[in-house]
Amino acid sequence: MLSIATWNVNSIRVRQAHVRTWLQTHAPDVLCIQETKATDDQFPAAAFEEIGYHASFAGQKTYNGVALLSREPLGAVEAGFFGDPEPAQSRVIAGTLGVAGVRVVNVYVPNGSEVGSAKYAYKLEWLAAFRRFLESRHDPSEPLVVLGDFNIAPEDRDVHDPAAWQGQILCSEPEREALGAIQTWGLTDLLRQHEVRGGLYTWWDYRAASFRRNTGLRIDLILATAPLVPRSTEVAIDREPRGLEQPSDHAPVVARFA
DNA sequence: ATGGCTGCTTTGAGCAGA
């Protein structure tokens, strides 16, 4: 039994207590977090060590930042990825779960701002570079999990109002094709192994009472290679922390493996 | 149609997020 989770926390310093409580309640083997918005010297590692979690982190000032919180120290921890077009942006951290031999790659994909903008072009370039990294450094026959905030809703059933979002950032065809190319390499969206329904979201805008009205998107994904797909027993989106005081705008997602 | 909320920043209006 193995469980691996992802959560965009939107500032680890603000969300520290939420994350601690969630870890104590759910006890995943690894929690991948994104948007820590903290430099490495600011990262509150002791708060997690106190409750039995080892922290590996790669941060920068103000923006981005990723971390791995794990019950056991991870092997071969690497920040960034080979071929990263802008290594100064802290968007990837990876480590290996020793017992299971599972490589865990935690990603914070660029948001892209607006279709047609310079940031959008960078998002597509980043996704292509990440696919080349997978090809050059990994093999689809290895047990590999790639998870995090992809900032892409894979299909219309992952969007509360597909007509309104059609062609918009997070939903545009080029973004979906870039994600599709990563999946074609050999990664499966595990939630869709268990669930065909729409209306399952991981992010709700802070504005316009989006969570209460459930006007969300599913943009936080857990992808895995073929050896892990038959071992996938469950993928759960935990909406509970989104309803707390001062929440992250994203919900945690957990995958369990036999 | 717009902006709606939140976090951060050599602190306070502007950027970025999604």
Short mmCIF file of C-alpha atoms (C1' of nucleotides) in Angstrom, two decimals:
data_model
loop_
_atom_site.label_atom_id
_atom_site.label_comp_id
_atom_site.label_asym_id
_atom_site.label_seq_id
_atom_site.Cartn_x
_atom_site.Cartn_y
_atom_site.Cartn_z
CA MET A 1 0.00 0.00 0.00
CA LEU A 2 1.39 3.30 -1.16
CA SER A 3 -0.17 6.74 -1.34
CA ILE A 4 1.10 9.78 -3.19
CA ALA A 5 -0.61 13.17 -3.12
CA THR A 6 -0.40 16.61 -4.73
CA TRP A 7 -1.53 20.02 -3.49
CA ASN A 8 -0.95 23.53 -4.77
CA VAL A 9 -0.84 25.33 -1.42
CA ASN A 10 -0.50 28.95 -2.64
CA SER A 11 2.14 29.96 -0.04
CA ILE A 12 3.54 27.36 2.35
CA ARG A 13 4.00 29.97 5.07
CA VAL A 14 0.31 30.92 5.03
CA ARG A 15 -0.88 27.32 4.61
CA GLN A 16 1.55 25.62 6.98
CA ALA A 17 -1.10 24.69 9.57
CA HIS A 18 -3.53 23.38 6.91
CA VAL A 19 -0.81 21.20 5.43
CA ARG A 20 0.26 19.85 8.81
CA THR A 21 -3.31 18.95 9.77
CA TRP A 22 -3.90 17.34 6.39
CA LEU A 23 -0.73 15.25 6.65
CA GLN A 24 -1.67 14.07 10.12
CA THR A 25 -5.15 13.11 8.97
CA HIS A 26 -4.28 11.41 5.68
CA ALA A 27 -0.69 10.24 6.30
CA PRO A 28 0.38 9.91 2.64
CA ASP A 29 3.80 8.45 1.89
CA VAL A 30 4.60 11.55 -0.16
CA LEU A 31 2.86 14.91 -0.53
CA CYS A 32 4.00 17.01 -3.50
CA ILE A 33 3.34 20.69 -3.01
CA GLN A 34 3.47 23.59 -5.45
CA GLU A 35 3.53 27.37 -5.18
CA THR A 36 5.41 27.41 -1.89
CA LYS A 37 6.33 31.05 -2.66
CA ALA A 38 9.29 30.74 -0.30
CA THR A 39 13.04 30.72 -0.66
CA ASP A 40 14.80 27.67 0.78
CA ASP A 41 15.81 29.56 3.94
CA GLN A 42 12.15 30.56 4.45
CA PHE A 43 10.75 27.03 4.05
CA PRO A 44 9.24 25.84 7.38
CA ALA A 45 10.89 22.40 7.29
CA ALA A 46 10.87 22.00 11.09
CA ALA A 47 7.07 22.25 11.20
CA PHE A 48 6.87 19.10 9.10
CA GLU A 49 9.80 17.30 10.70
CA GLU A 50 7.98 17.66 14.04
CA ILE A 51 5.17 15.47 12.70
CA GLY A 52 7.43 12.90 11.06
CA TYR A 53 7.76 14.25 7.54
CA HIS A 54 11.04 14.84 5.75
CA ALA A 55 11.07 17.94 3.54
CA SER A 56 12.91 18.39 0.22
CA PHE A 57 12.33 21.76 -1.39
CA ALA A 58 13.36 24.01 -4.24
CA GLY A 59 12.12 27.55 -3.91
CA GLN A 60 12.65 31.08 -5.07
CA LYS A 61 11.55 34.51 -3.94
CA THR A 62 7.86 35.43 -4.44
CA TYR A 63 6.86 32.96 -7.15
CA ASN A 64 6.63 29.24 -7.87
CA GLY A 65 8.48 26.87 -5.53
CA VAL A 66 7.95 23.11 -5.11
CA ALA A 67 8.55 20.62 -2.31
CA LEU A 68 8.29 16.94 -1.42
CA LEU A 69 7.10 15.99 2.06
CA SER A 70 7.74 12.32 2.72
CA ARG A 71 7.51 9.88 5.58
CA GLU A 72 10.88 8.41 4.60
CA PRO A 73 13.76 10.43 3.15
CA LEU A 74 13.70 10.18 -0.63
CA GLY A 75 16.59 9.05 -2.79
CA ALA A 76 18.18 10.95 -5.69
CA VAL A 77 16.38 14.22 -5.04
CA GLU A 78 16.77 16.54 -8.03
CA ALA A 79 15.47 20.08 -8.48
CA GLY A 80 14.65 21.27 -11.98
CA PHE A 81 14.94 19.11 -15.07
CA PHE A 82 17.36 18.57 -17.93
CA GLY A 83 16.48 20.98 -20.73
CA ASP A 84 14.48 23.37 -18.50
CA PRO A 85 14.10 26.56 -20.60
CA GLU A 86 14.28 28.76 -17.45
CA PRO A 87 16.07 26.96 -14.62
CA ALA A 88 15.75 29.97 -12.31
CA GLN A 89 12.02 29.23 -12.03
CA SER A 90 11.48 26.57 -9.35
CA ARG A 91 8.89 24.35 -10.99
CA VAL A 92 10.10 20.75 -10.66
CA ILE A 93 11.48 18.56 -7.89
CA ALA A 94 11.84 14.79 -8.08
CA GLY A 95 12.81 11.99 -5.72
CA THR A 96 12.69 8.20 -5.47
CA LEU A 97 10.72 6.23 -2.89
CA GLY A 98 13.27 3.68 -1.78
CA VAL A 99 11.13 0.72 -0.81
CA ALA A 100 8.79 0.91 -3.77
CA GLY A 101 11.42 2.16 -6.23
CA VAL A 102 8.91 4.66 -7.57
CA ARG A 103 10.24 7.86 -9.09
CA VAL A 104 8.06 10.82 -8.14
CA VAL A 105 8.24 13.98 -10.28
CA ASN A 106 6.43 16.98 -8.82
CA VAL A 107 5.60 19.68 -11.40
CA TYR A 108 4.25 23.21 -11.36
CA VAL A 109 3.47 23.91 -15.01
CA PRO A 110 3.52 27.61 -16.02
CA ASN A 111 0.10 29.24 -15.91
CA GLY A 112 0.35 30.89 -19.32
CA SER A 113 -1.61 34.02 -18.36
CA GLU A 114 -3.55 34.52 -21.61
CA VAL A 115 -3.72 32.67 -24.93
CA GLY A 116 -1.38 34.36 -27.38
CA SER A 117 0.76 36.10 -24.72
CA ALA A 118 4.49 35.65 -24.22
CA LYS A 119 3.74 33.62 -21.08
CA TYR A 120 1.48 31.35 -23.13
CA ALA A 121 4.28 30.71 -25.64
CA TYR A 122 6.58 29.94 -22.70
CA LYS A 123 4.04 27.49 -21.25
CA LEU A 124 3.92 25.53 -24.54
CA GLU A 125 7.72 25.64 -24.82
CA TRP A 126 8.03 24.40 -21.23
CA LEU A 127 5.67 21.48 -21.86
CA ALA A 128 7.60 20.46 -25.00
CA ALA A 129 10.88 20.67 -23.06
CA PHE A 130 9.42 18.58 -20.25
CA ARG A 131 8.36 15.91 -22.74
CA ARG A 132 11.89 15.83 -24.18
CA PHE A 133 13.21 15.43 -20.63
CA LEU A 134 10.96 12.40 -20.10
CA GLU A 135 12.18 10.88 -23.36
CA SER A 136 15.83 11.48 -22.59
CA ARG A 137 15.93 10.60 -18.88
CA HIS A 138 13.12 8.12 -18.31
CA ASP A 139 11.46 5.10 -19.83
CA PRO A 140 7.72 4.35 -19.81
CA SER A 141 8.49 0.87 -18.48
CA GLU A 142 9.85 2.36 -15.21
CA PRO A 143 7.51 2.97 -12.25
CA LEU A 144 7.14 6.74 -12.56
CA VAL A 145 4.55 9.16 -11.22
CA VAL A 146 4.37 12.69 -12.64
CA LEU A 147 1.96 14.80 -10.65
CA GLY A 148 1.19 18.34 -9.71
CA ASP A 149 -0.47 21.49 -10.94
CA PHE A 150 -0.55 21.10 -14.73
CA ASN A 151 -2.57 24.29 -15.27
CA ILE A 152 -4.47 22.45 -18.02
CA ALA A 153 -7.97 20.98 -17.87
CA PRO A 154 -7.52 17.86 -20.03
CA GLU A 155 -11.05 17.66 -21.42
CA ASP A 156 -14.35 19.54 -21.42
CA ARG A 157 -15.73 17.23 -18.72
CA ASP A 158 -13.02 18.71 -16.45
CA VAL A 159 -14.49 22.22 -16.87
CA HIS A 160 -17.63 23.61 -15.21
CA ASP A 161 -18.62 25.71 -18.24
CA PRO A 162 -16.85 24.40 -21.34
CA ALA A 163 -18.53 26.92 -23.64
CA ALA A 164 -17.28 29.86 -21.59
CA TRP A 165 -13.80 28.37 -21.31
CA GLN A 166 -13.47 27.18 -24.92
CA GLY A 167 -10.16 28.35 -26.34
CA GLN A 168 -9.26 30.15 -23.10
CA ILE A 169 -6.16 29.71 -20.98
CA LEU A 170 -6.08 26.29 -19.23
CA CYS A 171 -8.42 24.84 -21.88
CA SER A 172 -7.00 25.80 -25.29
CA GLU A 173 -6.30 23.10 -27.86
CA PRO A 174 -2.52 23.71 -28.04
CA GLU A 175 -2.29 23.27 -24.26
CA ARG A 176 -4.37 20.09 -24.37
CA GLU A 177 -2.24 18.77 -27.25
CA ALA A 178 0.97 19.47 -25.31
CA LEU A 179 -0.43 17.55 -22.34
CA GLY A 180 -1.59 14.82 -24.73
CA ALA A 181 1.95 14.49 -26.08
CA ILE A 182 3.23 13.92 -22.53
CA GLN A 183 0.55 11.28 -21.96
CA THR A 184 1.31 9.64 -25.32
CA TRP A 185 4.91 9.18 -24.19
CA GLY A 186 3.55 6.75 -21.61
CA LEU A 187 1.65 8.42 -18.79
CA THR A 188 -1.97 7.77 -17.79
CA ASP A 189 -4.29 10.20 -15.96
CA LEU A 190 -5.08 7.97 -13.00
CA LEU A 191 -8.32 9.64 -11.95
CA ARG A 192 -9.81 8.63 -15.30
CA GLN A 193 -8.98 4.98 -14.61
CA HIS A 194 -11.62 5.07 -11.90
CA GLU A 195 -14.07 7.82 -12.79
CA VAL A 196 -15.79 8.89 -16.00
CA ARG A 197 -18.00 11.61 -14.54
CA GLY A 198 -17.46 15.29 -15.11
CA GLY A 199 -17.88 17.86 -12.37
CA LEU A 200 -14.78 16.77 -10.46
CA TYR A 201 -12.63 19.82 -9.88
CA THR A 202 -9.40 20.61 -8.07
CA TRP A 203 -9.34 24.41 -8.37
CA TRP A 204 -11.95 27.07 -7.71
CA ASP A 205 -11.34 30.80 -8.17
CA TYR A 206 -11.25 32.77 -4.93
CA ARG A 207 -13.65 35.23 -6.56
CA ALA A 208 -17.38 35.01 -7.25
CA ALA A 209 -18.10 32.29 -4.66
CA SER A 210 -16.70 29.70 -7.06
CA PHE A 211 -16.31 26.95 -4.49
CA ARG A 212 -19.81 27.35 -3.13
CA ARG A 213 -21.20 27.25 -6.67
CA ASN A 214 -18.72 24.51 -7.69
CA THR A 215 -17.57 26.47 -10.73
CA GLY A 216 -14.16 24.86 -10.93
CA LEU A 217 -11.63 23.14 -13.15
CA ARG A 218 -9.66 19.91 -12.81
CA ILE A 219 -6.09 21.04 -13.42
CA ASP A 220 -4.19 19.10 -10.71
CA LEU A 221 -3.37 15.69 -12.10
CA ILE A 222 -1.66 12.45 -11.12
CA LEU A 223 -0.11 10.67 -14.11
CA ALA A 224 1.66 7.31 -13.97
CA THR A 225 3.47 4.88 -16.25
CA ALA A 226 2.13 1.45 -17.27
CA PRO A 227 3.63 -0.59 -14.41
CA LEU A 228 1.68 1.52 -11.90
CA VAL A 229 -1.66 1.71 -13.71
CA PRO A 230 -2.89 -1.77 -12.70
CA ARG A 231 -1.75 -1.03 -9.13
CA SER A 232 -3.87 2.14 -8.92
CA THR A 233 -6.73 1.46 -6.53
CA GLU A 234 -8.17 4.94 -5.99
CA VAL A 235 -7.76 8.62 -6.81
CA ALA A 236 -9.55 11.04 -4.48
CA ILE A 237 -9.96 14.80 -4.60
CA ASP A 238 -10.29 16.09 -1.04
CA ARG A 239 -12.57 19.12 -1.10
CA GLU A 240 -12.53 19.53 2.67
CA PRO A 241 -9.54 21.92 3.03
CA ARG A 242 -10.98 24.22 0.34
CA GLY A 243 -13.82 24.97 2.74
CA LEU A 244 -11.58 25.98 5.67
CA GLU A 245 -10.81 29.54 6.72
CA GLN A 246 -8.09 31.10 4.55
CA PRO A 247 -7.85 28.13 2.17
CA SER A 248 -5.64 27.47 -0.81
CA ASP A 249 -7.64 27.83 -4.02
CA HIS A 250 -6.63 24.24 -4.91
CA ALA A 251 -7.72 20.95 -3.34
CA PRO A 252 -5.33 18.09 -2.55
CA VAL A 253 -5.53 14.97 -4.72
CA VAL A 254 -4.39 11.55 -3.48
CA ALA A 255 -3.57 8.37 -5.43
CA ARG A 256 -3.40 5.01 -3.70
CA PHE A 257 -1.55 1.98 -5.06
CA ALA A 258 -1.70 -1.68 -4.13
"C1'" DA B 1 -18.54 43.86 -19.85
"C1'" DT B 2 -15.94 44.02 -16.01
"C1'" DG B 3 -14.11 42.31 -12.08
"C1'" DG B 4 -14.93 39.56 -8.58
"C1'" DC B 5 -10.04 37.29 -4.25
"C1'" DT B 6 -5.56 36.24 -2.38
"C1'" DG B 7 -0.47 36.46 -1.58
"C1'" DC B 8 3.53 38.95 -2.22
"C1'" DT B 9 6.35 42.96 -2.43
"C1'" DT B 10 12.44 46.80 0.41
"C1'" DT B 11 4.44 48.72 2.42
"C1'" DG B 12 1.46 49.75 -0.84
"C1'" DA B 13 -0.34 49.90 -5.55
"C1'" DG B 14 0.73 46.62 -8.90
"C1'" DC B 15 1.71 42.08 -10.42
"C1'" DA B 16 0.50 37.26 -10.81
"C1'" DG B 17 -2.29 33.63 -10.32
"C1'" DA B 18 -6.06 30.57 -12.99
#
